Coordinates of C-alpha atoms in Angstrom, one line a residue:
X14 CA 26.3 -22.4 14.2
X15 CA 29.0 -19.7 14.8
X16 CA 31.5 -22.3 15.7
X17 CA 30.7 -24.1 12.1
X18 CA 31.0 -20.8 10.4
X19 CA 34.2 -19.8 12.2
X20 CA 36.0 -22.8 10.8
X21 CA 35.1 -22.2 7.3
X22 CA 37.4 -20.5 4.9
X23 CA 36.3 -17.1 3.6
X24 CA 35.7 -18.3 0.0
X25 CA 33.4 -21.3 1.2
X26 CA 31.4 -18.7 3.3
X27 CA 31.0 -16.5 0.2
X28 CA 30.0 -19.4 -1.9
X29 CA 27.5 -20.7 0.5
X30 CA 26.2 -17.2 0.9
X31 CA 25.6 -17.1 -2.9
X32 CA 24.0 -20.3 -3.1
X33 CA 21.6 -19.6 -0.1
X34 CA 21.0 -16.0 -1.0
X35 CA 21.1 -15.6 -4.7
X36 CA 20.9 -19.1 -6.4
X37 CA 18.1 -20.9 -4.6
X38 CA 15.8 -17.7 -4.1
X39 CA 16.2 -17.0 -7.9
X40 CA 15.2 -20.5 -8.9
X41 CA 12.4 -20.7 -6.3
X42 CA 11.1 -17.1 -7.2
X43 CA 10.9 -18.1 -10.9
X44 CA 9.3 -21.3 -10.4
X45 CA 6.6 -19.8 -8.0
X46 CA 6.2 -16.9 -10.4
X47 CA 5.4 -19.2 -13.4
X48 CA 3.0 -21.3 -11.4
X49 CA 1.1 -18.4 -9.9
X50 CA 0.9 -16.8 -13.2
X51 CA -0.2 -20.1 -14.7
X52 CA -3.1 -20.4 -12.1
X53 CA -4.0 -16.9 -12.4
X54 CA -4.4 -17.0 -16.0
X55 CA -6.3 -20.3 -16.0
X56 CA -8.7 -18.8 -13.4
X57 CA -9.2 -15.6 -15.3
X58 CA -10.0 -17.6 -18.6
X59 CA -12.4 -19.8 -16.6
X60 CA -14.1 -16.6 -15.2
X61 CA -14.2 -15.2 -18.6
X62 CA -15.7 -18.4 -20.1
X63 CA -18.2 -18.5 -17.5
X64 CA -19.2 -14.9 -18.2
X65 CA -19.3 -15.3 -22.0
X66 CA -21.6 -18.3 -21.8
X67 CA -23.9 -16.4 -19.5
X68 CA -24.0 -13.4 -21.8
X69 CA -24.7 -15.7 -24.5
X70 CA -27.6 -17.3 -22.5
X71 CA -29.2 -14.1 -21.7
X72 CA -28.8 -12.8 -25.5
X73 CA -30.5 -16.1 -26.8
X74 CA -33.2 -15.7 -24.1
X75 CA -33.8 -12.1 -25.4
X76 CA -34.3 -13.3 -28.9
X77 CA -36.5 -16.1 -27.8
X78 CA -38.5 -13.9 -25.5
X79 CA -39.2 -11.7 -28.7
X80 CA -40.9 -14.6 -30.2
X81 CA -42.7 -15.5 -27.1
X82 CA -44.1 -12.0 -27.0
X83 CA -45.6 -12.3 -30.5
X84 CA -47.3 -15.8 -29.4
X85 CA -48.7 -14.3 -26.1
X86 CA -50.0 -11.3 -28.1
X87 CA -51.8 -13.5 -30.6
X88 CA -53.0 -15.8 -27.7
X89 CA -54.7 -12.9 -25.8
X90 CA -56.1 -11.3 -28.9
X91 CA -59.8 -12.4 -28.6
X92 CA -61.0 -10.9 -31.7
X93 CA -58.3 -12.6 -33.8
X94 CA -59.3 -16.0 -32.2
X95 CA -62.8 -15.7 -32.6
X96 CA -62.5 -14.4 -36.1
X97 CA -60.3 -17.2 -37.6
X98 CA -62.6 -19.8 -35.9
X99 CA -65.8 -18.1 -37.3
X100 CA -67.8 -19.9 -40.1
X101 CA -67.6 -17.7 -43.0
X102 CA -70.6 -17.8 -45.3
X103 CA -68.5 -17.5 -48.5
X104 CA -65.1 -17.0 -49.9
X105 CA -65.9 -13.3 -50.5
X106 CA -67.0 -13.0 -46.9
X107 CA -63.6 -14.3 -45.6
X108 CA -61.6 -12.3 -48.1
X109 CA -63.1 -9.0 -46.9
X110 CA -62.6 -10.0 -43.3
X111 CA -59.1 -10.7 -44.0
X112 CA -58.4 -7.4 -45.8
X113 CA -60.2 -5.4 -43.1
X114 CA -58.9 -6.8 -40.0
X115 CA -56.8 -10.0 -40.1
X116 CA -54.1 -8.6 -42.5
X117 CA -53.4 -5.6 -40.2
X118 CA -53.5 -7.5 -37.1
X119 CA -51.0 -10.0 -38.1
X120 CA -48.7 -7.7 -39.9
X121 CA -48.0 -5.7 -36.9
X122 CA -46.4 -8.3 -35.0
X123 CA -43.0 -8.2 -36.8
X124 CA -39.9 -8.1 -34.5
X125 CA -36.0 -8.5 -35.0
X126 CA -35.8 -12.0 -33.5
X127 CA -38.7 -13.4 -35.6
X128 CA -38.1 -14.4 -39.1
X129 CA -41.6 -15.5 -39.9
X130 CA -44.8 -16.6 -38.3
X131 CA -47.9 -18.6 -39.6
X132 CA -51.3 -19.0 -38.1
X133 CA -52.8 -22.6 -38.7
X134 CA -56.7 -23.6 -38.4
X135 CA -58.7 -26.4 -39.5
X136 CA -61.7 -24.1 -40.2
X137 CA -62.9 -25.2 -43.5
X138 CA -64.2 -21.9 -44.3
X139 CA -60.7 -20.1 -44.0
X140 CA -58.5 -19.7 -47.1
X141 CA -54.8 -20.2 -47.1
X142 CA -53.7 -16.4 -47.5
X143 CA -50.7 -14.4 -46.1
X144 CA -50.1 -15.2 -42.4
X145 CA -53.0 -17.9 -42.2
X146 CA -52.8 -21.4 -43.6
X147 CA -55.1 -24.4 -43.5
X148 CA -54.2 -27.1 -40.8
X149 CA -54.3 -30.1 -43.2
X150 CA -53.3 -33.7 -42.7
X151 CA -50.1 -33.1 -44.4
X152 CA -49.2 -30.4 -41.7
X153 CA -50.0 -32.7 -39.0
X154 CA -47.4 -35.1 -40.3
X155 CA -44.7 -32.5 -40.0
X156 CA -41.9 -32.9 -37.3
X157 CA -42.6 -29.6 -35.7
X158 CA -46.3 -30.4 -35.4
X159 CA -45.7 -33.7 -33.7
X160 CA -43.2 -32.2 -31.2
X161 CA -45.7 -29.6 -30.3
X162 CA -48.4 -32.2 -29.9
X163 CA -46.2 -33.9 -27.0
X164 CA -46.9 -30.7 -24.8
X165 CA -50.4 -29.4 -23.7
X166 CA -49.2 -26.4 -21.6
X167 CA -50.9 -23.2 -22.3
X168 CA -47.4 -21.6 -22.9
X169 CA -45.5 -21.8 -26.0
X170 CA -43.4 -24.8 -26.9
X171 CA -39.8 -24.2 -28.0
X172 CA -38.8 -26.9 -30.5
X173 CA -36.1 -27.3 -33.2
X174 CA -37.0 -28.7 -36.5
X175 CA -35.9 -28.2 -40.3
X176 CA -32.6 -26.5 -39.2
X177 CA -34.5 -23.8 -37.3
X178 CA -36.0 -23.0 -34.0
X179 CA -39.8 -22.4 -33.7
X180 CA -42.4 -21.6 -31.0
X181 CA -45.6 -23.1 -31.3
X182 CA -48.6 -21.7 -29.4
X183 CA -52.1 -23.1 -29.3
X184 CA -54.8 -20.4 -29.9
X185 CA -57.4 -22.1 -27.7
X186 CA -57.8 -19.2 -25.1
X187 CA -61.3 -18.6 -26.0
X188 CA -64.1 -20.9 -27.4
X189 CA -63.2 -21.8 -30.9
X190 CA -66.2 -24.2 -31.4
X191 CA -64.0 -27.4 -31.6
X192 CA -61.7 -25.8 -34.2
X193 CA -58.0 -26.5 -33.8
X194 CA -55.9 -23.4 -34.5
X195 CA -52.4 -22.5 -33.4
X196 CA -49.5 -20.0 -34.4
X197 CA -46.0 -21.5 -35.5
X198 CA -43.3 -18.6 -35.0
X199 CA -39.9 -19.3 -36.7
X200 CA -37.0 -17.5 -35.1
X201 CA -34.3 -15.5 -37.0
X202 CA -31.7 -18.2 -37.3
X203 CA -29.2 -15.7 -38.9
X204 CA -29.6 -13.5 -35.9
X205 CA -29.1 -16.7 -33.5
X206 CA -26.1 -17.7 -35.4
X207 CA -24.6 -14.1 -35.1
X208 CA -25.3 -14.3 -31.3
X209 CA -23.4 -17.5 -30.9
X210 CA -20.5 -16.5 -33.2
X211 CA -20.0 -13.2 -31.2
X212 CA -20.3 -14.8 -27.7
X213 CA -16.7 -14.4 -27.0
X214 CA -16.5 -18.1 -25.8
X215 CA -13.0 -19.6 -26.8
X216 CA -14.4 -23.0 -27.5
X217 CA -17.5 -24.9 -28.7
X218 CA -21.0 -24.1 -27.4
X219 CA -23.9 -26.5 -27.6
X220 CA -27.6 -26.0 -27.1
X221 CA -29.0 -28.9 -25.4
X222 CA -32.7 -29.7 -25.2
X223 CA -34.3 -31.2 -21.9
X224 CA -33.4 -34.9 -23.2
X225 CA -29.8 -34.2 -23.5
X226 CA -29.7 -33.8 -27.2
X227 CA -27.6 -31.4 -29.0
X228 CA -29.6 -29.1 -31.1
X229 CA -27.4 -26.3 -32.0
X230 CA -23.5 -25.4 -31.9
X231 CA -21.6 -22.2 -32.5
X232 CA -19.7 -23.4 -35.6
X233 CA -22.4 -21.6 -37.6
X234 CA -24.5 -24.7 -38.5
X235 CA -27.3 -26.6 -37.0
X236 CA -27.2 -30.3 -36.1
X237 CA -28.6 -32.9 -38.2
X238 CA -28.2 -36.1 -36.4
X239 CA -28.9 -34.7 -32.8
X240 CA -26.3 -36.7 -30.8
X241 CA -26.6 -36.8 -27.0
X242 CA -24.1 -34.4 -25.4
X243 CA -22.5 -37.0 -23.2
X244 CA -21.8 -39.1 -26.4
X245 CA -19.7 -36.2 -28.2
X246 CA -15.7 -37.0 -28.2
X247 CA -14.2 -34.2 -26.2
X248 CA -10.5 -33.2 -26.1
X249 CA -8.6 -35.0 -23.5
X250 CA -7.7 -32.0 -21.4
X251 CA -11.1 -30.1 -21.9
X252 CA -13.0 -27.9 -19.6
X253 CA -16.9 -28.1 -19.5
X254 CA -18.9 -25.2 -18.6
X255 CA -22.9 -25.2 -18.3
X256 CA -25.6 -22.6 -17.9
X257 CA -28.9 -23.9 -17.8
X258 CA -32.4 -22.2 -18.0
X259 CA -34.5 -22.4 -14.8
X260 CA -37.7 -20.8 -13.7
X261 CA -38.6 -20.4 -17.6
X262 CA -41.5 -22.5 -18.4
X263 CA -41.0 -22.6 -22.0
X264 CA -37.3 -23.2 -21.9
X265 CA -37.3 -25.4 -18.8
X266 CA -34.6 -28.1 -19.1
X267 CA -32.8 -26.4 -22.0
X268 CA -29.1 -25.5 -21.4
X269 CA -25.9 -24.1 -22.8
X270 CA -22.8 -26.2 -22.7
X271 CA -19.5 -25.1 -23.4
X272 CA -16.4 -26.9 -24.0
X273 CA -12.7 -25.3 -24.0
X274 CA -9.5 -27.2 -24.6
X275 CA -7.2 -26.4 -21.7
X276 CA -4.3 -26.0 -24.0
X277 CA -6.2 -22.8 -25.5
X278 CA -6.5 -21.5 -22.0
X279 CA -2.7 -21.7 -21.3
X280 CA -1.5 -21.0 -24.6
X281 CA -0.4 -17.4 -23.6
X282 CA 1.4 -18.8 -20.6
X283 CA 3.1 -21.4 -22.9
X284 CA 4.2 -18.4 -25.3
X285 CA 5.6 -16.5 -22.2
X286 CA 7.6 -19.4 -20.8
X287 CA 10.7 -18.8 -23.0
X288 CA 10.7 -15.1 -21.9
X289 CA 10.3 -16.4 -18.2
X290 CA 13.5 -18.6 -18.7
X291 CA 15.5 -15.8 -20.4
X292 CA 14.4 -13.5 -17.4
X293 CA 15.6 -16.2 -14.9
X294 CA 18.9 -16.5 -16.8
X295 CA 19.5 -12.8 -16.6
X296 CA 18.7 -12.8 -12.9
X297 CA 21.0 -15.6 -12.4
X298 CA 24.1 -14.6 -14.5
X299 CA 24.2 -10.8 -13.8
X300 CA 24.3 -11.3 -10.0
X301 CA 26.7 -14.3 -10.3
X302 CA 29.1 -12.1 -12.1
X303 CA 28.9 -9.1 -9.7
X304 CA 29.2 -11.3 -6.7
X305 CA 31.9 -13.2 -8.0
X306 CA 33.8 -10.0 -8.8
X307 CA 33.1 -8.6 -5.3
X308 CA 34.0 -11.9 -3.7
X309 CA 37.3 -12.1 -5.6
X310 CA 38.1 -8.4 -4.6
X311 CA 37.6 -9.4 -0.8
X312 CA 39.3 -12.8 -1.0
X313 CA 42.4 -11.9 -2.6
X314 CA 43.2 -8.9 -0.6
X315 CA 42.5 -10.4 2.6
X316 CA 44.8 -13.1 1.9
X317 CA 47.5 -10.9 1.0
X318 CA 47.0 -9.1 4.4
X319 CA 47.3 -12.3 6.0
X320 CA 50.5 -13.2 4.3
X321 CA 52.3 -10.1 5.3
X322 CA 51.0 -10.5 8.9
X323 CA 52.7 -13.7 8.9
X324 CA 56.0 -12.1 7.6
X325 CA 55.6 -9.5 10.4
X326 CA 55.4 -12.4 12.9
X327 CA 58.8 -13.5 11.7
X328 CA 60.2 -9.8 12.2
X329 CA 60.0 -9.0 8.4
X330 CA 58.4 -5.7 8.4
X331 CA 57.7 -5.5 4.6
X332 CA 54.8 -3.2 3.7
X333 CA 52.0 -4.3 1.3
X334 CA 52.2 -2.5 -2.2
X335 CA 50.0 0.4 -2.4
X336 CA 46.9 0.4 -4.5
X337 CA 44.1 2.9 -4.8
X338 CA 41.4 1.4 -2.6
X339 CA 39.0 3.4 -0.3
X340 CA 36.9 0.5 1.2
X341 CA 37.4 -1.0 4.7
X342 CA 40.1 -3.6 3.2
X343 CA 42.0 -0.6 1.6
X344 CA 41.9 1.3 4.9
X345 CA 42.9 -2.0 6.6
X346 CA 45.9 -2.3 4.3
X347 CA 46.9 1.3 4.8
X348 CA 46.6 1.1 8.6
X349 CA 48.6 -2.1 8.6
X350 CA 51.5 -0.5 6.5
X351 CA 51.3 2.4 8.7
X352 CA 51.5 0.1 12.0
X353 CA 54.4 -1.9 10.3
X354 CA 56.4 1.1 9.7
X355 CA 55.8 2.6 13.2
X356 CA 56.7 -0.8 14.9
X357 CA 59.9 -1.0 13.0
X358 CA 60.6 2.8 13.7
X359 CA 59.8 2.1 17.3
X360 CA 61.9 -1.1 17.6
X361 CA 64.9 0.2 15.7
X362 CA 65.1 3.9 16.6
X363 CA 63.2 5.9 19.1
X364 CA 61.2 3.7 21.3
X365 CA 62.8 4.6 24.7
X366 CA 63.7 8.4 23.7
X367 CA 60.2 8.8 22.3
X368 CA 58.5 7.5 25.7
X369 CA 60.8 10.0 27.7
X370 CA 59.8 12.8 25.3
X371 CA 56.1 12.2 25.6
X372 CA 56.3 11.9 29.4
X373 CA 58.0 15.4 29.5
X374 CA 55.3 16.9 27.0
X375 CA 52.8 15.5 29.3
X376 CA 54.1 17.1 32.4
X377 CA 54.6 20.4 30.7
X378 CA 51.0 20.4 29.5
X379 CA 49.8 19.8 33.0
X380 CA 51.8 22.4 34.4
X381 CA 50.4 24.8 31.8
X382 CA 46.8 23.7 32.7
X383 CA 47.3 24.4 36.3
X384 CA 48.6 27.7 35.6
X385 CA 45.6 28.5 33.5
X386 CA 43.2 27.5 36.3
X387 CA 45.0 29.7 38.8
X388 CA 44.6 32.7 36.4
X389 CA 40.7 32.5 37.2
X390 CA 39.6 32.8 40.8
X391 CA 35.7 32.8 41.1
X392 CA 35.8 34.5 44.5
X393 CA 37.9 37.2 43.1
X394 CA 35.3 37.9 40.4
X395 CA 32.7 37.8 43.0
X396 CA 34.4 40.4 45.3
X397 CA 35.1 42.7 42.2
X398 CA 31.4 42.7 41.5
X399 CA 30.7 43.6 45.2
X400 CA 33.1 46.4 44.9
X401 CA 31.6 47.7 41.5
X402 CA 27.9 47.5 43.4
X403 CA 29.1 49.5 46.4
X404 CA 30.7 52.2 44.3
X405 CA 27.6 52.4 42.3
X406 CA 25.6 53.0 45.5
X407 CA 28.0 55.6 46.9
X408 CA 27.4 57.5 43.4
X409 CA 23.7 57.1 43.8
X410 CA 23.3 54.7 40.7
X411 CA 20.8 52.5 42.5
X412 CA 19.5 50.8 39.3
X413 CA 23.1 49.9 38.1
X414 CA 23.9 48.7 41.7
X415 CA 20.6 46.6 41.7
X416 CA 21.6 44.9 38.5
X417 CA 25.1 44.2 39.5
X418 CA 23.5 42.8 42.7
X419 CA 21.5 40.4 40.4
X420 CA 24.7 39.5 38.4
X421 CA 26.6 38.7 41.8
X422 CA 23.6 36.8 43.1
X423 CA 23.5 34.7 39.9
X424 CA 27.4 34.2 39.9
X425 CA 27.4 33.4 43.6
X426 CA 24.6 30.7 43.2
X427 CA 26.4 29.1 40.2
X428 CA 29.6 28.7 42.1
X429 CA 28.1 27.8 45.4
X430 CA 25.7 25.0 44.4
X431 CA 27.7 22.0 45.4
X432 CA 24.6 19.4 44.6
X433 CA 23.1 18.5 41.3
X434 CA 19.6 19.5 42.7
X435 CA 18.1 22.6 44.0
X436 CA 14.5 23.5 45.1
X437 CA 12.0 25.0 42.6
X438 CA 12.1 28.3 44.8
X439 CA 16.0 28.6 44.2
X440 CA 15.7 28.1 40.5
X441 CA 13.0 30.7 40.2
X442 CA 15.2 33.1 42.3
X443 CA 17.8 32.7 39.8
X444 CA 15.4 33.1 36.9
X445 CA 14.1 36.2 38.5
X446 CA 17.6 37.8 38.8
X447 CA 18.3 36.9 35.0
X448 CA 15.0 38.6 34.0
X449 CA 15.8 41.6 36.1
X450 CA 19.1 42.1 34.1
X451 CA 17.2 41.4 30.8
X452 CA 14.6 44.0 31.8
X453 CA 17.4 46.6 32.7
X454 CA 18.9 45.8 29.2
X455 CA 15.6 46.1 27.2
X456 CA 14.0 48.6 29.4
X457 CA 10.1 49.1 28.7
X458 CA 10.3 46.6 25.8
X459 CA 10.1 43.6 28.2
X460 CA 7.8 42.6 30.9
X461 CA 7.6 39.3 32.7
X462 CA 5.5 37.4 35.3
X463 CA 6.1 34.4 37.5
X464 CA 3.2 32.5 38.8
X465 CA 4.0 29.6 41.0
X466 CA 2.0 27.2 43.1
X467 CA 2.9 27.1 46.6
X468 CA 2.9 23.4 46.8
X469 CA 5.6 23.2 44.1
X470 CA 8.1 25.6 45.9
X471 CA 10.1 23.0 48.0
X472 CA 10.2 20.3 45.4
X473 CA 13.8 19.5 44.3
X474 CA 14.9 19.6 40.6
X475 CA 18.0 19.4 38.5
X476 CA 19.6 22.7 38.9
X477 CA 19.6 25.2 36.0
X478 CA 17.2 23.3 33.8
X479 CA 14.8 26.2 33.4
X480 CA 17.0 28.9 33.2
X481 CA 18.2 28.1 29.6
X482 CA 14.8 28.2 27.9
X483 CA 14.2 31.5 29.9
X484 CA 17.4 32.9 28.3
X485 CA 16.4 31.6 24.9
X486 CA 13.1 33.2 25.0
X487 CA 14.6 36.4 26.0
X488 CA 17.3 36.6 23.5
X489 CA 15.8 34.8 20.4
X490 CA 12.3 35.4 20.9
X491 CA 12.0 39.0 22.4
X492 CA 15.1 40.7 21.2
X493 CA 14.2 40.1 17.5
X494 CA 10.6 41.5 18.1
X495 CA 9.6 45.0 17.1
X496 CA 6.6 45.0 19.9
X497 CA 6.7 44.8 23.5
X498 CA 7.8 41.4 24.7
X499 CA 6.0 39.6 27.4
X500 CA 7.4 36.4 29.2
X501 CA 5.0 34.4 31.6
X502 CA 6.3 31.6 33.8
X503 CA 4.0 29.4 35.7
X504 CA 4.8 26.4 37.7
X505 CA 1.8 24.1 39.0
X506 CA 1.1 20.9 40.4
X507 CA -1.4 18.8 38.3
X508 CA -2.2 15.5 39.8
X509 CA 1.1 13.5 40.0
X510 CA 3.1 15.9 37.9
X511 CA 5.0 19.1 38.3
X512 CA 4.3 21.5 35.2
X513 CA 6.5 24.0 34.1
X514 CA 5.1 26.5 31.4
X515 CA 7.2 29.3 29.7
X516 CA 5.4 31.7 27.1
X517 CA 6.6 34.6 25.2
X518 CA 4.7 36.7 22.4
X519 CA 8.0 36.9 20.2
X520 CA 8.7 36.2 16.8
X521 CA 8.2 32.5 17.1
X522 CA 9.5 30.1 14.5
X523 CA 8.3 28.5 11.3
X524 CA 7.5 24.6 11.3
X525 CA 10.8 23.7 9.6
X526 CA 12.9 25.4 12.1
X527 CA 10.8 24.0 15.0
X528 CA 11.5 20.6 13.6
X529 CA 15.1 21.2 13.3
X530 CA 15.4 22.4 17.1
X531 CA 13.5 19.2 18.2
X532 CA 15.8 16.9 16.2
X533 CA 18.8 18.9 17.7
X534 CA 17.5 18.4 21.2
X535 CA 17.1 14.7 20.9
X536 CA 20.4 14.2 19.1
X537 CA 22.7 12.6 21.7
X538 CA 26.0 13.6 20.0
X539 CA 26.2 17.3 18.7
X540 CA 25.9 20.0 21.1
X541 CA 25.5 22.7 18.5
X542 CA 24.9 26.5 19.2
X543 CA 22.0 26.2 21.8
X544 CA 24.4 24.5 24.2
X545 CA 22.3 25.6 27.3
X546 CA 19.1 24.3 26.1
X547 CA 20.8 21.1 24.8
X548 CA 22.5 20.8 28.1
X549 CA 19.1 21.2 30.1
X550 CA 17.2 18.8 28.0
X551 CA 20.1 16.0 28.2
X552 CA 20.2 16.3 31.9
X553 CA 16.5 15.8 32.2
X554 CA 16.6 12.9 29.9
X555 CA 19.3 11.5 32.1
X556 CA 17.4 12.0 35.3
X557 CA 14.1 10.8 34.2
X558 CA 14.5 8.8 31.0
X559 CA 11.3 8.7 29.1
X560 CA 9.2 9.7 32.2
X561 CA 9.4 13.3 31.6
X562 CA 7.5 15.1 28.8
X563 CA 8.9 18.1 26.7
X564 CA 6.8 20.0 24.3
X565 CA 7.3 23.0 22.0
X566 CA 4.3 24.8 20.6
X567 CA 5.1 27.8 18.1
X568 CA 4.2 29.3 14.8
X569 CA 6.0 32.0 12.6
X570 CA 5.1 35.4 14.2
X571 CA 2.8 33.6 16.8
X572 CA 5.3 33.4 20.0
X573 CA 6.6 30.4 21.6
X574 CA 5.2 28.0 24.5
X575 CA 7.4 25.4 26.2
X576 CA 6.0 22.9 28.6
X577 CA 8.0 20.6 30.8
X578 CA 6.3 17.9 33.0
X579 CA 8.0 16.0 35.6
X580 CA 6.9 13.1 37.8
X581 CA 6.3 14.1 41.3
X582 CA 7.1 10.7 42.5
X583 CA 10.7 11.0 41.6
X584 CA 11.3 14.4 43.0
X585 CA 12.7 15.0 46.5
X586 CA 10.8 17.1 48.9

């Protein structure tokens, strides 16, 4: 693959990169976006249609249940049933009974979903009045009566006749003496039409009886011919939905069927097709222009540099005309011009002389460096400190002499350690000398303690990895604190780890400063201000990689705690 790319010209590489990285992804993204959007909208429309049909089913059932409630109320009224089946002695006897009881009992049954209800009886002594009518032979020939006779169940019969829905309930719950009586409840068709129109179903909804015949639809009108639903011509790309009534005896077999044209489902997507096309064009043209401009800028200038390189090969040291450019190619052009001028100058003028001059300057610098080295003799400084200490003892300044002895001890150890590792004992002796000097400096303001596990004293660790942290605690933690400073150092062996803990009650530091110090310690480049801490942390990292643990715990005004954990398996004993 790399061999193939290395053979291609840069212009062809940029063109291939454009096709693979811009053109094909944009086309595929827009195609996938359009298909996913179409599928999501179609599924959402289908879910909305199912929900609308289910809501319509529930609303229609509520209306029908209102009529069923009236029928059950009259069916269970024993006084009403016995009264209309009674043999009245005269018309006056019936009129008095109707006015005293029947009128009020029947008038109390009015509800929203019921348009009208009528009680029929073939009792010859009952007069047709108000809510009660005679069950004559003419009535028995009506369509609604014939449909109701086809069912002998004790619950109401739901029928459609005469452009309206009705419930027919036989009033035979009590002994009627052979008299046939029933109640016919006409539902409120305007209310039913309003329910169908407000269903929110974006299509046609049919109410189908148990035989599969269409009885009603949501266009605001009933069905006169009552065709079978399966015989109704449907649109070619139509979606059919169904919600059947189950578990309800008087509605068993009835169902709502919805028909929706799929074009209506996707019309919103069709409208947005042009928007998707324009968006795809913008996503295609704008990146094309930008990439073409950038590609030309790269290709033209690289070709120009290549031409001038070929001229240099033919010993024509002509520079590239200057132009304002700060990118990598511009820098390459500047460096090429500088290199061309330098080569030309070296070849024609000062090649040999310049080499001799640089050699002389190098020797002079080396001589100056050796002279500087000879100016500082560590043993001379150590002997000078010993002279000052002896002079202090002679004059009776024991405290000063003690401090100078600690300084000389620290200096002697720093110049005498020829190895990179020391024992924990030697490291703690050096820390003790440093803290004695700091205690001389701060007086009663500083107090320190060193607690060490004897098992840890002879383990060898990298030299001077603890002292920089002690120094930092003394200078930055204790010096700035107005209270008495306490520094506690402990060295313990815990399992397979050697643990160093350093605690002070100094001023501590806020979280942002702690985070800055942690980032500084982990940075491998900049040494910064805290050279000692950085040096110690870096040497620990070089020796133990990620097998050592380092943690700082602090808070603003809460002191600072540092814990260093080293693996015992890697420490010499």
